[in-house]
Tab-separated table of C-alpha atoms and ligand atoms in Angstrom:
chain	number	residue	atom	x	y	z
A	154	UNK	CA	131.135	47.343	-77.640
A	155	UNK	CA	130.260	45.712	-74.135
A	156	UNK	CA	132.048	46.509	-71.601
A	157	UNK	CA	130.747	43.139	-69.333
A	158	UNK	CA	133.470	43.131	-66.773
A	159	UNK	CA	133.343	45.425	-64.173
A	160	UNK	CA	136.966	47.198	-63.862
A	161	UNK	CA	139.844	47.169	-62.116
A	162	UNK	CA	140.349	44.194	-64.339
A	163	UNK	CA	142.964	42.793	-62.010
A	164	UNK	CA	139.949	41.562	-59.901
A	165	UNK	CA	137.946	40.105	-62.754
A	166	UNK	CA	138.312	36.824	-62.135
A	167	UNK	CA	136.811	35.700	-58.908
A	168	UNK	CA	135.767	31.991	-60.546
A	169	UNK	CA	138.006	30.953	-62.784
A	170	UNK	CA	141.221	28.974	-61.142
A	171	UNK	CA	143.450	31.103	-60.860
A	172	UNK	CA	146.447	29.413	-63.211
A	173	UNK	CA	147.385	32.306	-65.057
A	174	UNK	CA	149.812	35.615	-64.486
A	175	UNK	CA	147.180	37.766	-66.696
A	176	UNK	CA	147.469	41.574	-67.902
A	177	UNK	CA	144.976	43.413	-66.695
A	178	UNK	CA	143.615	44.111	-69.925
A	179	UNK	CA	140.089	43.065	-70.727
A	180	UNK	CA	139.704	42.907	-75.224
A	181	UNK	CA	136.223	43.248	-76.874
A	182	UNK	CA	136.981	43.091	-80.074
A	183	UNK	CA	139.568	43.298	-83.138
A	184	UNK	CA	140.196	44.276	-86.534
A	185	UNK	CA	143.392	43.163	-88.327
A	186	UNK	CA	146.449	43.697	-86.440
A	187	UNK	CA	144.734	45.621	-83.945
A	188	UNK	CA	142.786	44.601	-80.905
A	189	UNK	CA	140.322	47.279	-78.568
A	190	UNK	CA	140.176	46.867	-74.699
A	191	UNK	CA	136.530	47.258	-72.998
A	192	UNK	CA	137.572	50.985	-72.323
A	193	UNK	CA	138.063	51.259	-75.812
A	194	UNK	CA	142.147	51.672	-75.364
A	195	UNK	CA	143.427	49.975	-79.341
A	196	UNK	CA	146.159	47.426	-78.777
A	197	UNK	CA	148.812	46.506	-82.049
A	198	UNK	CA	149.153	42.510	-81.959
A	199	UNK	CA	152.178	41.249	-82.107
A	200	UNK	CA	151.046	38.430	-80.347
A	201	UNK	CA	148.224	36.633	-82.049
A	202	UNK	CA	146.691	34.714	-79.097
A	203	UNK	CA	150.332	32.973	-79.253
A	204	UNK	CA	150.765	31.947	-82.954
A	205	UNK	CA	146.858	31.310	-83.210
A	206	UNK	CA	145.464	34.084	-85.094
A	207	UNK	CA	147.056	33.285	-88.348
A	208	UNK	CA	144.671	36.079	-90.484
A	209	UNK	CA	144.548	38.397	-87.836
A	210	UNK	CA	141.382	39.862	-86.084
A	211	UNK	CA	137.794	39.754	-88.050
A	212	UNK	CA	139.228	38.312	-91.659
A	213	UNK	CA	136.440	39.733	-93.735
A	214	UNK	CA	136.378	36.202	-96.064
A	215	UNK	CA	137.182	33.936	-92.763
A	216	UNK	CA	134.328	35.382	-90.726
A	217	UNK	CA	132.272	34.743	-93.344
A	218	UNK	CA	133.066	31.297	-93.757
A	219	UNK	CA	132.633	30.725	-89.973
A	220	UNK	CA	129.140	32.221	-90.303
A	221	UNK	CA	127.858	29.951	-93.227
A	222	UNK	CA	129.551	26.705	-90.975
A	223	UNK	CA	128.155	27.675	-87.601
A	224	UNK	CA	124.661	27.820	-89.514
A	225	UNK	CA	124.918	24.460	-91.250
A	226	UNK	CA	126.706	22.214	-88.634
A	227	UNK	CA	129.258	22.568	-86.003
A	228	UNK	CA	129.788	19.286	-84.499
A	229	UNK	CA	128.460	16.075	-85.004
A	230	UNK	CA	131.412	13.155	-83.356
A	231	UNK	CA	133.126	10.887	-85.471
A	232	UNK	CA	130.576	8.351	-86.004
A	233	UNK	CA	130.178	9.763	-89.475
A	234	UNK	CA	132.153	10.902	-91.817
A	235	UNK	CA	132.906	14.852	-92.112
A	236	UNK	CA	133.885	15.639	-95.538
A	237	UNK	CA	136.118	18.986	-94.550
A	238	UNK	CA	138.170	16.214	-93.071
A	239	UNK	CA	139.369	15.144	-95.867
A	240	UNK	CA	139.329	18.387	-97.519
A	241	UNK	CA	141.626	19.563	-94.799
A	242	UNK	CA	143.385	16.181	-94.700
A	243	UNK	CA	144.353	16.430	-98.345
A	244	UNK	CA	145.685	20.173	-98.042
A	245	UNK	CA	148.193	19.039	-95.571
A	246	UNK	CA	149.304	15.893	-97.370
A	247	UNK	CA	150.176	18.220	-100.215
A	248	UNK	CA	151.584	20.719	-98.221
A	249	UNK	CA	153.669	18.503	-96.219
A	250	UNK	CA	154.476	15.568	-98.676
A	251	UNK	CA	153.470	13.468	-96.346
A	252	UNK	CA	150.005	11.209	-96.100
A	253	UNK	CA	147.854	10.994	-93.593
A	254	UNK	CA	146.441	13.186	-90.785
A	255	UNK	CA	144.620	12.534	-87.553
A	256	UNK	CA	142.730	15.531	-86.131
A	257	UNK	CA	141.810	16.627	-82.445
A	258	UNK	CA	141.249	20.270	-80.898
A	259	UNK	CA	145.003	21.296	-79.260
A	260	UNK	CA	148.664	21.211	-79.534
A	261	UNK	CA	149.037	18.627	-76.608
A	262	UNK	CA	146.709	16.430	-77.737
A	263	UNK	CA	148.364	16.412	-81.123
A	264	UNK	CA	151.664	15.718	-79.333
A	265	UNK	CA	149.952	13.116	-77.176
A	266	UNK	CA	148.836	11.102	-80.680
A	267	UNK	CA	152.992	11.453	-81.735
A	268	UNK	CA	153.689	10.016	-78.481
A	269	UNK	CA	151.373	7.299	-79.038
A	270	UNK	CA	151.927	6.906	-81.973
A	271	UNK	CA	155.744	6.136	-81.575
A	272	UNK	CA	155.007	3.567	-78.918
A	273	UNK	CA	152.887	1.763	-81.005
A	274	UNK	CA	155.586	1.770	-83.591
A	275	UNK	CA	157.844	-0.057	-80.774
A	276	UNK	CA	155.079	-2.569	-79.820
A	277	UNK	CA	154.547	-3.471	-83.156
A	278	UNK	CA	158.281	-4.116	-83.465
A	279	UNK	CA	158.492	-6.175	-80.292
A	280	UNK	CA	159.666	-3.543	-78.261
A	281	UNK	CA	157.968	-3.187	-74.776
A	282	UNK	CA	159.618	-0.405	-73.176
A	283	UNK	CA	159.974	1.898	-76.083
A	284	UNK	CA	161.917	5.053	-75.197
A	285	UNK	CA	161.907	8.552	-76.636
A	286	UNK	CA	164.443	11.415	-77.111
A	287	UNK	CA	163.203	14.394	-76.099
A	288	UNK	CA	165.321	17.786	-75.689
A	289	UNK	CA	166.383	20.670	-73.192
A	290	UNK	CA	164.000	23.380	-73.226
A	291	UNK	CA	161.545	21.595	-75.244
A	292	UNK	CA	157.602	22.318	-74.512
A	293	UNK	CA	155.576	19.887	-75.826
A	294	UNK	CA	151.982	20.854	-73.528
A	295	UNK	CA	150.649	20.388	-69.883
A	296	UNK	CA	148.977	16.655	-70.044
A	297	UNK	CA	151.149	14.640	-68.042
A	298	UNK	CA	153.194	12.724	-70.904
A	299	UNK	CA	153.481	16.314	-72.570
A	300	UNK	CA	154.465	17.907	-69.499
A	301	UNK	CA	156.936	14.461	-68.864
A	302	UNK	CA	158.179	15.228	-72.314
A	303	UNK	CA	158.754	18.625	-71.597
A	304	UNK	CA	162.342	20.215	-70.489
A	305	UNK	CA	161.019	22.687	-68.507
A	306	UNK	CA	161.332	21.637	-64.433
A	307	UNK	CA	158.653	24.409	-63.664
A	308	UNK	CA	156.233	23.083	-66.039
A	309	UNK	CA	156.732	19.572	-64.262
A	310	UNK	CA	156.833	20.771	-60.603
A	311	UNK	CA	154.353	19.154	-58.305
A	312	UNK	CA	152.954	17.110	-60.812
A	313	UNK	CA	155.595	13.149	-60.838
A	314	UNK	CA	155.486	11.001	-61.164
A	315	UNK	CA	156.018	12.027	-64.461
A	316	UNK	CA	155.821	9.134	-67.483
A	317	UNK	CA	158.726	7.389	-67.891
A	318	UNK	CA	160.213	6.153	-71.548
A	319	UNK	CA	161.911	9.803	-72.556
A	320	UNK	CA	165.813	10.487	-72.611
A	321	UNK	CA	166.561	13.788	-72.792
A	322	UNK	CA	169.989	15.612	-74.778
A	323	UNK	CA	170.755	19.087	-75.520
A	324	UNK	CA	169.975	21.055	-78.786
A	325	UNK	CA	172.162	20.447	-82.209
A	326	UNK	CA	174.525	18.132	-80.859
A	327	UNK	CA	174.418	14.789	-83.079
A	328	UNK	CA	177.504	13.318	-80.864
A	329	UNK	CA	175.082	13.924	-77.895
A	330	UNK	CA	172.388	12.148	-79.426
A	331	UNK	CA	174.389	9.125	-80.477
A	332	UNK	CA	175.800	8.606	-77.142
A	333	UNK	CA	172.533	8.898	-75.110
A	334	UNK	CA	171.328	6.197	-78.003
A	335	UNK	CA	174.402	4.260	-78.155
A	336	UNK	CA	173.362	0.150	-77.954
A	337	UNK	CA	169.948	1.160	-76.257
A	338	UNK	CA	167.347	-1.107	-78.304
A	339	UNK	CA	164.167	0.535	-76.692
A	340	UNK	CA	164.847	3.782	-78.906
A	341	UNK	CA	161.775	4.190	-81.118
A	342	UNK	CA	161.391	7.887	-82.118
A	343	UNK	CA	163.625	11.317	-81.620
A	344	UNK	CA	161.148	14.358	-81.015
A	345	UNK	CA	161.706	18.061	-81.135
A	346	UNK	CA	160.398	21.225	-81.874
A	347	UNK	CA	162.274	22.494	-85.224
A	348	UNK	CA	162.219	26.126	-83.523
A	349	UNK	CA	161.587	25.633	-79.508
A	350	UNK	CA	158.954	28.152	-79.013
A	351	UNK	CA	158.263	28.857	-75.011
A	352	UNK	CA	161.636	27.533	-74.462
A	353	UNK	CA	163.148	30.907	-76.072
A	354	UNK	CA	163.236	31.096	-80.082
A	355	UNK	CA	166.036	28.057	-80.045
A	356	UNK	CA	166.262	26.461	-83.768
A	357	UNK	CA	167.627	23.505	-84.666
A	358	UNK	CA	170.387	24.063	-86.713
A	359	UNK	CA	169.725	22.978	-90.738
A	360	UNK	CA	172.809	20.398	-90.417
A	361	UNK	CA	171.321	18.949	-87.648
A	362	UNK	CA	167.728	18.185	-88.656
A	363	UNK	CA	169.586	16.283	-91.911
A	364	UNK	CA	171.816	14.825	-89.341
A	365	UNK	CA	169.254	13.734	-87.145
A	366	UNK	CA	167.083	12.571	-90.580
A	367	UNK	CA	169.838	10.618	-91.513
A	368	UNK	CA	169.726	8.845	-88.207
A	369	UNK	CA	165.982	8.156	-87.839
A	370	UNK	CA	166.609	6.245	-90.808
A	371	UNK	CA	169.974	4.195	-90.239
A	372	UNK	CA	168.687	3.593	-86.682
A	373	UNK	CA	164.715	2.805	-88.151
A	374	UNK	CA	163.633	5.507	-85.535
A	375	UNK	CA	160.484	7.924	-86.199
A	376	UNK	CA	161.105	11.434	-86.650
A	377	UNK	CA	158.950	13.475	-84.785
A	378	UNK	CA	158.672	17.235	-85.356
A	379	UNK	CA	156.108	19.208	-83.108
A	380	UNK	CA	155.243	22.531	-85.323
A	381	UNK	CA	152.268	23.493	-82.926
A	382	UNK	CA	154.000	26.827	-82.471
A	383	UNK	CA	156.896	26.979	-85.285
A	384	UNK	CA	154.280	25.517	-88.400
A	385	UNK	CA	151.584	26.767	-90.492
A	386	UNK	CA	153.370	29.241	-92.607
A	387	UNK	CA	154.828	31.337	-89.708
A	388	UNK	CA	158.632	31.009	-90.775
A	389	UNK	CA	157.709	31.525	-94.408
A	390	UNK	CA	157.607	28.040	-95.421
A	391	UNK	CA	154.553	25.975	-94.889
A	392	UNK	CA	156.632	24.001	-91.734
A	393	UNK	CA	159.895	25.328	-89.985
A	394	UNK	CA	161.304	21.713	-90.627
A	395	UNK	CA	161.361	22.553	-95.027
A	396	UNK	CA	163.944	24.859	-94.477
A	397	UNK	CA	166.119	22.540	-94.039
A	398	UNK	CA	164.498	19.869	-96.945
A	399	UNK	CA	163.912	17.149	-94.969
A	400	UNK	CA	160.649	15.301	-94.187
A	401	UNK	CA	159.564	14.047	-90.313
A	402	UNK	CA	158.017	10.788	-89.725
A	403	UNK	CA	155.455	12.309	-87.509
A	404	UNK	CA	154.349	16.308	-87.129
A	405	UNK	CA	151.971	17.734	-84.996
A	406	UNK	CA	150.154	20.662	-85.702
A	407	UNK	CA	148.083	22.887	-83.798
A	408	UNK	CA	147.740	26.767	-83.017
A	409	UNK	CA	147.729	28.608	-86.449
A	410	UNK	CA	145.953	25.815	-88.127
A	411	UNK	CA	142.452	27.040	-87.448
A	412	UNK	CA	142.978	30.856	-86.968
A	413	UNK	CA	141.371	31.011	-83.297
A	414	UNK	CA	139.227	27.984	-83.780
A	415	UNK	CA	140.995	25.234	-81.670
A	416	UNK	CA	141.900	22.486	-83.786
A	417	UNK	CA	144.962	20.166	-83.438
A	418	UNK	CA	146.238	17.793	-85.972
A	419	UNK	CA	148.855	14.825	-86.333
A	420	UNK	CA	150.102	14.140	-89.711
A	421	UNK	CA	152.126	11.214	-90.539
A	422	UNK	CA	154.260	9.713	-93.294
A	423	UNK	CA	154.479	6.411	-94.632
A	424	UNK	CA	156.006	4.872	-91.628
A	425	UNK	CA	153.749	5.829	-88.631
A	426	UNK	CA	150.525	6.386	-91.454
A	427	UNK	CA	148.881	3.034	-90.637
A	428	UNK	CA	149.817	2.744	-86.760
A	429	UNK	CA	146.313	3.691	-85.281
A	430	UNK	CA	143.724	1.482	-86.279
A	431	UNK	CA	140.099	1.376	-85.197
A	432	UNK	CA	140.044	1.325	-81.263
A	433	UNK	CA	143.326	2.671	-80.925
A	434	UNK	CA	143.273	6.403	-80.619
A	435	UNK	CA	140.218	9.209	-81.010
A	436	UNK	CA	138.798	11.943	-79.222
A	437	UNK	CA	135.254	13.628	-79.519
A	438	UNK	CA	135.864	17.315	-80.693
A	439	UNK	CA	138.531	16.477	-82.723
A	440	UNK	CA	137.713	16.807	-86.570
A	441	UNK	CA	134.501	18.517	-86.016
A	442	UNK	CA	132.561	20.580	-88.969
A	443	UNK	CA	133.751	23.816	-87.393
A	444	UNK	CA	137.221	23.326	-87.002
A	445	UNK	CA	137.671	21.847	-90.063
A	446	UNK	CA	135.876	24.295	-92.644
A	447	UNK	CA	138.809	26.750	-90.362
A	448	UNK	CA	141.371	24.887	-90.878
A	449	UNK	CA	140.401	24.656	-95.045
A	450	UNK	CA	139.395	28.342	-95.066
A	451	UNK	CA	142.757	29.670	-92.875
A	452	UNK	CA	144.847	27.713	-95.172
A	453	UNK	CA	142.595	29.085	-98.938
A	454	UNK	CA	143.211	32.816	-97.430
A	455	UNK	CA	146.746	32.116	-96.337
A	456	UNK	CA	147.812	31.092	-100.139
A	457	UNK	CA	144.989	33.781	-102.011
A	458	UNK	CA	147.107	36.420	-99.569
A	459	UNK	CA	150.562	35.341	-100.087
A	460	UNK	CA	151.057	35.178	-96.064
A	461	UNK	CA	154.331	32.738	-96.657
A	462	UNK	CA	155.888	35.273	-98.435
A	463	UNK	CA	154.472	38.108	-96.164
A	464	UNK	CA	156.048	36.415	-93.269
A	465	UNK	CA	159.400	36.329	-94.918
A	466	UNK	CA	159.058	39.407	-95.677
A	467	UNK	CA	158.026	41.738	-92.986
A	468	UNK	CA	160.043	39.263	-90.750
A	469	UNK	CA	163.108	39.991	-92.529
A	470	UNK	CA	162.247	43.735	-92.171
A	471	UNK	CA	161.305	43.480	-88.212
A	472	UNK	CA	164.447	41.753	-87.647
A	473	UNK	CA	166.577	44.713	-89.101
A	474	UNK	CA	164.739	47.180	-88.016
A	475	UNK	CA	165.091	45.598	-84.612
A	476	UNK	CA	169.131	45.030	-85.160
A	477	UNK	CA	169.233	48.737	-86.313
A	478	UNK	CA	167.144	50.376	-83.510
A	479	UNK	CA	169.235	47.757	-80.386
A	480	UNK	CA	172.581	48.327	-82.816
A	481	UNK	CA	174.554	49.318	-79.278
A	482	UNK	CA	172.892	47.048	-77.164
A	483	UNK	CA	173.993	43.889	-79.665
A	484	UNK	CA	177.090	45.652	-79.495
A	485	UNK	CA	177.414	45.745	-75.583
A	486	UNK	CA	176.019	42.211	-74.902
A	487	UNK	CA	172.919	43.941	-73.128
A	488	UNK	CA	171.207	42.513	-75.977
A	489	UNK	CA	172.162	38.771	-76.465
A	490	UNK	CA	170.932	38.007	-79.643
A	491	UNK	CA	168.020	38.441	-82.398
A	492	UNK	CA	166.821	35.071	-83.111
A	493	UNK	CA	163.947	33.161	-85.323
A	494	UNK	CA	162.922	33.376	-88.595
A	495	UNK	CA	160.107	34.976	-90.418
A	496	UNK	CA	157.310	35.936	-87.925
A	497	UNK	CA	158.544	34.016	-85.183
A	498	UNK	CA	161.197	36.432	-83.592
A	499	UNK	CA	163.075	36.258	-80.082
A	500	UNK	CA	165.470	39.249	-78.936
A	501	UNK	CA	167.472	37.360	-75.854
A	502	UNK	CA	168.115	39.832	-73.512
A	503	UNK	CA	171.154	39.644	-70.886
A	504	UNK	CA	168.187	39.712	-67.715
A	505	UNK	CA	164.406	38.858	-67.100
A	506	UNK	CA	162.098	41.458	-68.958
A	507	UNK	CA	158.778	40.035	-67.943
A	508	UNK	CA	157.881	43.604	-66.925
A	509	UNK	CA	157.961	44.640	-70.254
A	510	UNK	CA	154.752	43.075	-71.704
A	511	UNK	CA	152.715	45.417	-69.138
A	512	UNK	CA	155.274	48.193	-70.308
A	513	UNK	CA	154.492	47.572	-73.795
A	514	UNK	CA	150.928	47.119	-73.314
A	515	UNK	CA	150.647	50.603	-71.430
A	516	UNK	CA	152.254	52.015	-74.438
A	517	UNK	CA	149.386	49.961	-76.845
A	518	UNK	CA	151.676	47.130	-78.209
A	519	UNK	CA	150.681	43.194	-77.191
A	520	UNK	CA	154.017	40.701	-77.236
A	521	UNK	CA	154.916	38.412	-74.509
A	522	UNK	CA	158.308	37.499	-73.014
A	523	UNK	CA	158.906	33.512	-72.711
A	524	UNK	CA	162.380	31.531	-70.805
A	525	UNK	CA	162.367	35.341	-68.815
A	526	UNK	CA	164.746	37.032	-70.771
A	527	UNK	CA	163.424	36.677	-74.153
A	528	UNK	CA	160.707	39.020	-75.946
A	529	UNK	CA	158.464	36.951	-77.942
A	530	UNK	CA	157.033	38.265	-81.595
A	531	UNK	CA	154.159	36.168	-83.122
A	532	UNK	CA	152.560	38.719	-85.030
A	533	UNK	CA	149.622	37.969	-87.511
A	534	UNK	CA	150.713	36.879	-90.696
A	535	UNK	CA	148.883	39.713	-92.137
A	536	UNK	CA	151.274	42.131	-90.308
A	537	UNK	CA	152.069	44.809	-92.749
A	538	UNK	CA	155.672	46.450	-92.834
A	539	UNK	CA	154.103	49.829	-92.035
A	540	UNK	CA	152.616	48.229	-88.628
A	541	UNK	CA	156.188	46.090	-88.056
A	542	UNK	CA	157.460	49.243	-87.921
A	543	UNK	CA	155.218	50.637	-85.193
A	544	UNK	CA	156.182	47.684	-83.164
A	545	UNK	CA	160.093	48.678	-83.450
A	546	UNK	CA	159.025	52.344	-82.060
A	547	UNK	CA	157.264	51.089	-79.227
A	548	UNK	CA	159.607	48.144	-78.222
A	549	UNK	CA	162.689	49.346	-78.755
A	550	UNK	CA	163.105	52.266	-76.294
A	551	UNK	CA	161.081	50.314	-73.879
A	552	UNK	CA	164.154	47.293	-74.112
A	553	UNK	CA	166.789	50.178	-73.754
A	554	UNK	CA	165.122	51.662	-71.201
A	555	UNK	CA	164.757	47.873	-69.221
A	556	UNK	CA	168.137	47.883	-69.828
A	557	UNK	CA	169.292	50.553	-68.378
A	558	UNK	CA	167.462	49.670	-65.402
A	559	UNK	CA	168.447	48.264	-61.901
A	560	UNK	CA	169.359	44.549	-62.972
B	640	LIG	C1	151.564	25.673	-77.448
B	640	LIG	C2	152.382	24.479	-77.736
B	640	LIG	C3	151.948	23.201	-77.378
B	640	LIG	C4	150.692	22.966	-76.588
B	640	LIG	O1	149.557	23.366	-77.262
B	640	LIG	P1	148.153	23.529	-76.471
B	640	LIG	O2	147.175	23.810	-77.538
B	640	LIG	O3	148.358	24.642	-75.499
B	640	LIG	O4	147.920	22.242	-75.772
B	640	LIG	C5	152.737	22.127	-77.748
B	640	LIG	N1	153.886	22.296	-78.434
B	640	LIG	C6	154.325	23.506	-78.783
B	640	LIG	C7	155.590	23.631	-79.573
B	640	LIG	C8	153.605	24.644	-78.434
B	640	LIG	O5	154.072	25.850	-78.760
């Protein structure tokens, strides 16, 4: 394929700002769960461009689909109606039972909308000042009310003021969240990742999403679930959030949507639904032709494919496989804990491990380590059990081996 950087890779990059820790790696091209370097070295993905590449690497029936859009339209604003819109639209009304979606390119601008869109629902109510709970750990994006509504101090360093209006409380802790509430009238809207994804592989407990359901309601507060990372069929249900049979007010949607092609979304039930009205939100990429026809195609392959059910599956069988093959570390506490749930896995380690995603992509395996002590799985939801097994027999004596390492 073309080799068009000139190696050491490590050098590559004379022109782009430099805001990224990168491996030197260099990819050309992909196939499935498998990804070649520009020296021709084949990678296993286990990482999916971070929850993005939903079907993988050249989907024979997505790539096609791409082709036919890119030669009829790809963009053409929002001065006219697109008619994948609505296509798309009506897929995740169905899927999420709830009715109606607002579409732009990432996952922070998706979570950007929620954020509007809950202090909208305050203004509208007379509230001027409307405040929203936000939790530990969270990571909502890098705009500056994303970053604000992060809980991540490295994320917000040498960017404050930050925007005011959040209140922040700890994970699964409904006393917590009453008493940060308690007699405040400038609540509007509680929002949280159902499974925090950079912040480590932290869920929110079932009991608690019904608990915290129960209170959006008493309290008349918006629900707002970001599934950027933790949606789109990765846990084995369409959203992370159905596991526990509830329904947000609000959910933003992003990275797996479109299978590589950036797309955001925003869906909303009845009670935020009719917020925005002409004038008050939009964006000039968001809906196009392009992303749309992926977002309809990713989700028409996911269900012809069975992915939900693949991702329960081979999740199920990477997470014993991975208990098996770290059975003494678990034991020992060098290994905290195995965490997440279908193909959205965390193994908590007792110290930092960054090292090991340039270990691991030596040895041809692509994962990433997030909150520095926590290896990150985000496989395609193609991934097969024979090549979630080749994951445990790289991984797994590279972790022992970390381990057993100088601290
Ligand atoms: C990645 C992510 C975002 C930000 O998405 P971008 O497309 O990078 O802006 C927001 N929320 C969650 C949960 C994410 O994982």
């Amino acid at each position: 394929m073309n080799a068009a950087l000139p190696l050491p890779v490590e050098a590559a990059s004379p022109h782009v700002m430099n805001t990224y820790g990168r491996v030197p790696i260099a990819l050309s091209h992909g196939q499935g769960c498998r990804v070649w370097d520009v020296n021709g070295k084949c990678y296993l993905d286990a990482l999916a461009g971070i929850a993005v590449n939903t079907l993988g690497h050249n989907h024979a029936g997505f790539v096609a689909a791409l082709r036919d859009q890119v030669g009829r339209l790809i963009h053409t604003s929002n001065y006219y109606h697109v008619p994948d819109q609505e296509r798309l639209a009506a897929r995740l009304v169905e899927l999420s039972g709830m009715t109606n979606v607002f579409f732009c390119s990432t996952g922070l601008e998706a979570n950007e909308a929620a954020l509007k869109l809950a202090r909208k629902f305050g203004h509208d109510r007379g509230i001027a000042r409307p405040e929203i709970v936000v939790y530990e750990n969270a990571f909502h994006g890098r705009s500056i009310a994303t970053l604000s509504a992060t809980g991540n101090p490295k994320v917000q360093a040498g960017f404050g003021p930050l925007v005011e209006g959040f209140i922040r409380v700890p994970l699964n802790d409904i006393g917590q969240l009453r008493q940060a509430t308690e007699g405040n009238p400038n609540v509007v809207a509680v929002f949280f990742e159902a499974i925090q994804g950079e912040g480590g592989i932290n869920a929110m407990h079932m009991d608690y999403l019904r608990q915290v359901r129960a209170l959006c309601d008493e309290r008349n507060w918006l629900l707002m679930i970001d599934e950027v990372q933790c949606g789109m069929g990765r846990t084995g249900k369409w959203f992370a959030h159905q596991w526990a049979g509830i329904q947000p007010d609000v959910m933003p949607l992003a990275k797996g949507l479109g299978s590589g092609v950036p797309i955001g979304a925003v869906v909303a039930g009845p009670k935020a639904a009719a917020l925005f009205q002409p004038g008050n939100h939009g964006t000039t990429f968001g809906g196009n032709p392009l992303a749309m026809r992926a977002g309809v195609e990713t989700i028409r392959i996911m269900e012809q494919e069975g992915l939900l059910a693949n991702a329960t599956r081979v999740g199920e069988h990477l997470r014993a496989g991975l208990g098996r093959a770290l059975a003494a570390e678990l034991a020992s506490g060098a290994v905290r804990e195995l965490r997440g749930q279908g193909l959205m896995i965390g193994i908590a380690l007792a110290k930092p491990c960054g090292v090991l995603v340039g270990q691991c992509a030596e040895q041809g395996l692509l994962i990433s380590v997030t909150a520095e002590s926590v290896v990150r799985l985000l496989p395609p939801l193609i991934m097969t059990v024979a090549e979630a097994d080749e994951v445990i027999a790289i991984l797994c004596p590279l972790i022992r081996q970390h381990l057993a390492g100088a601290p």
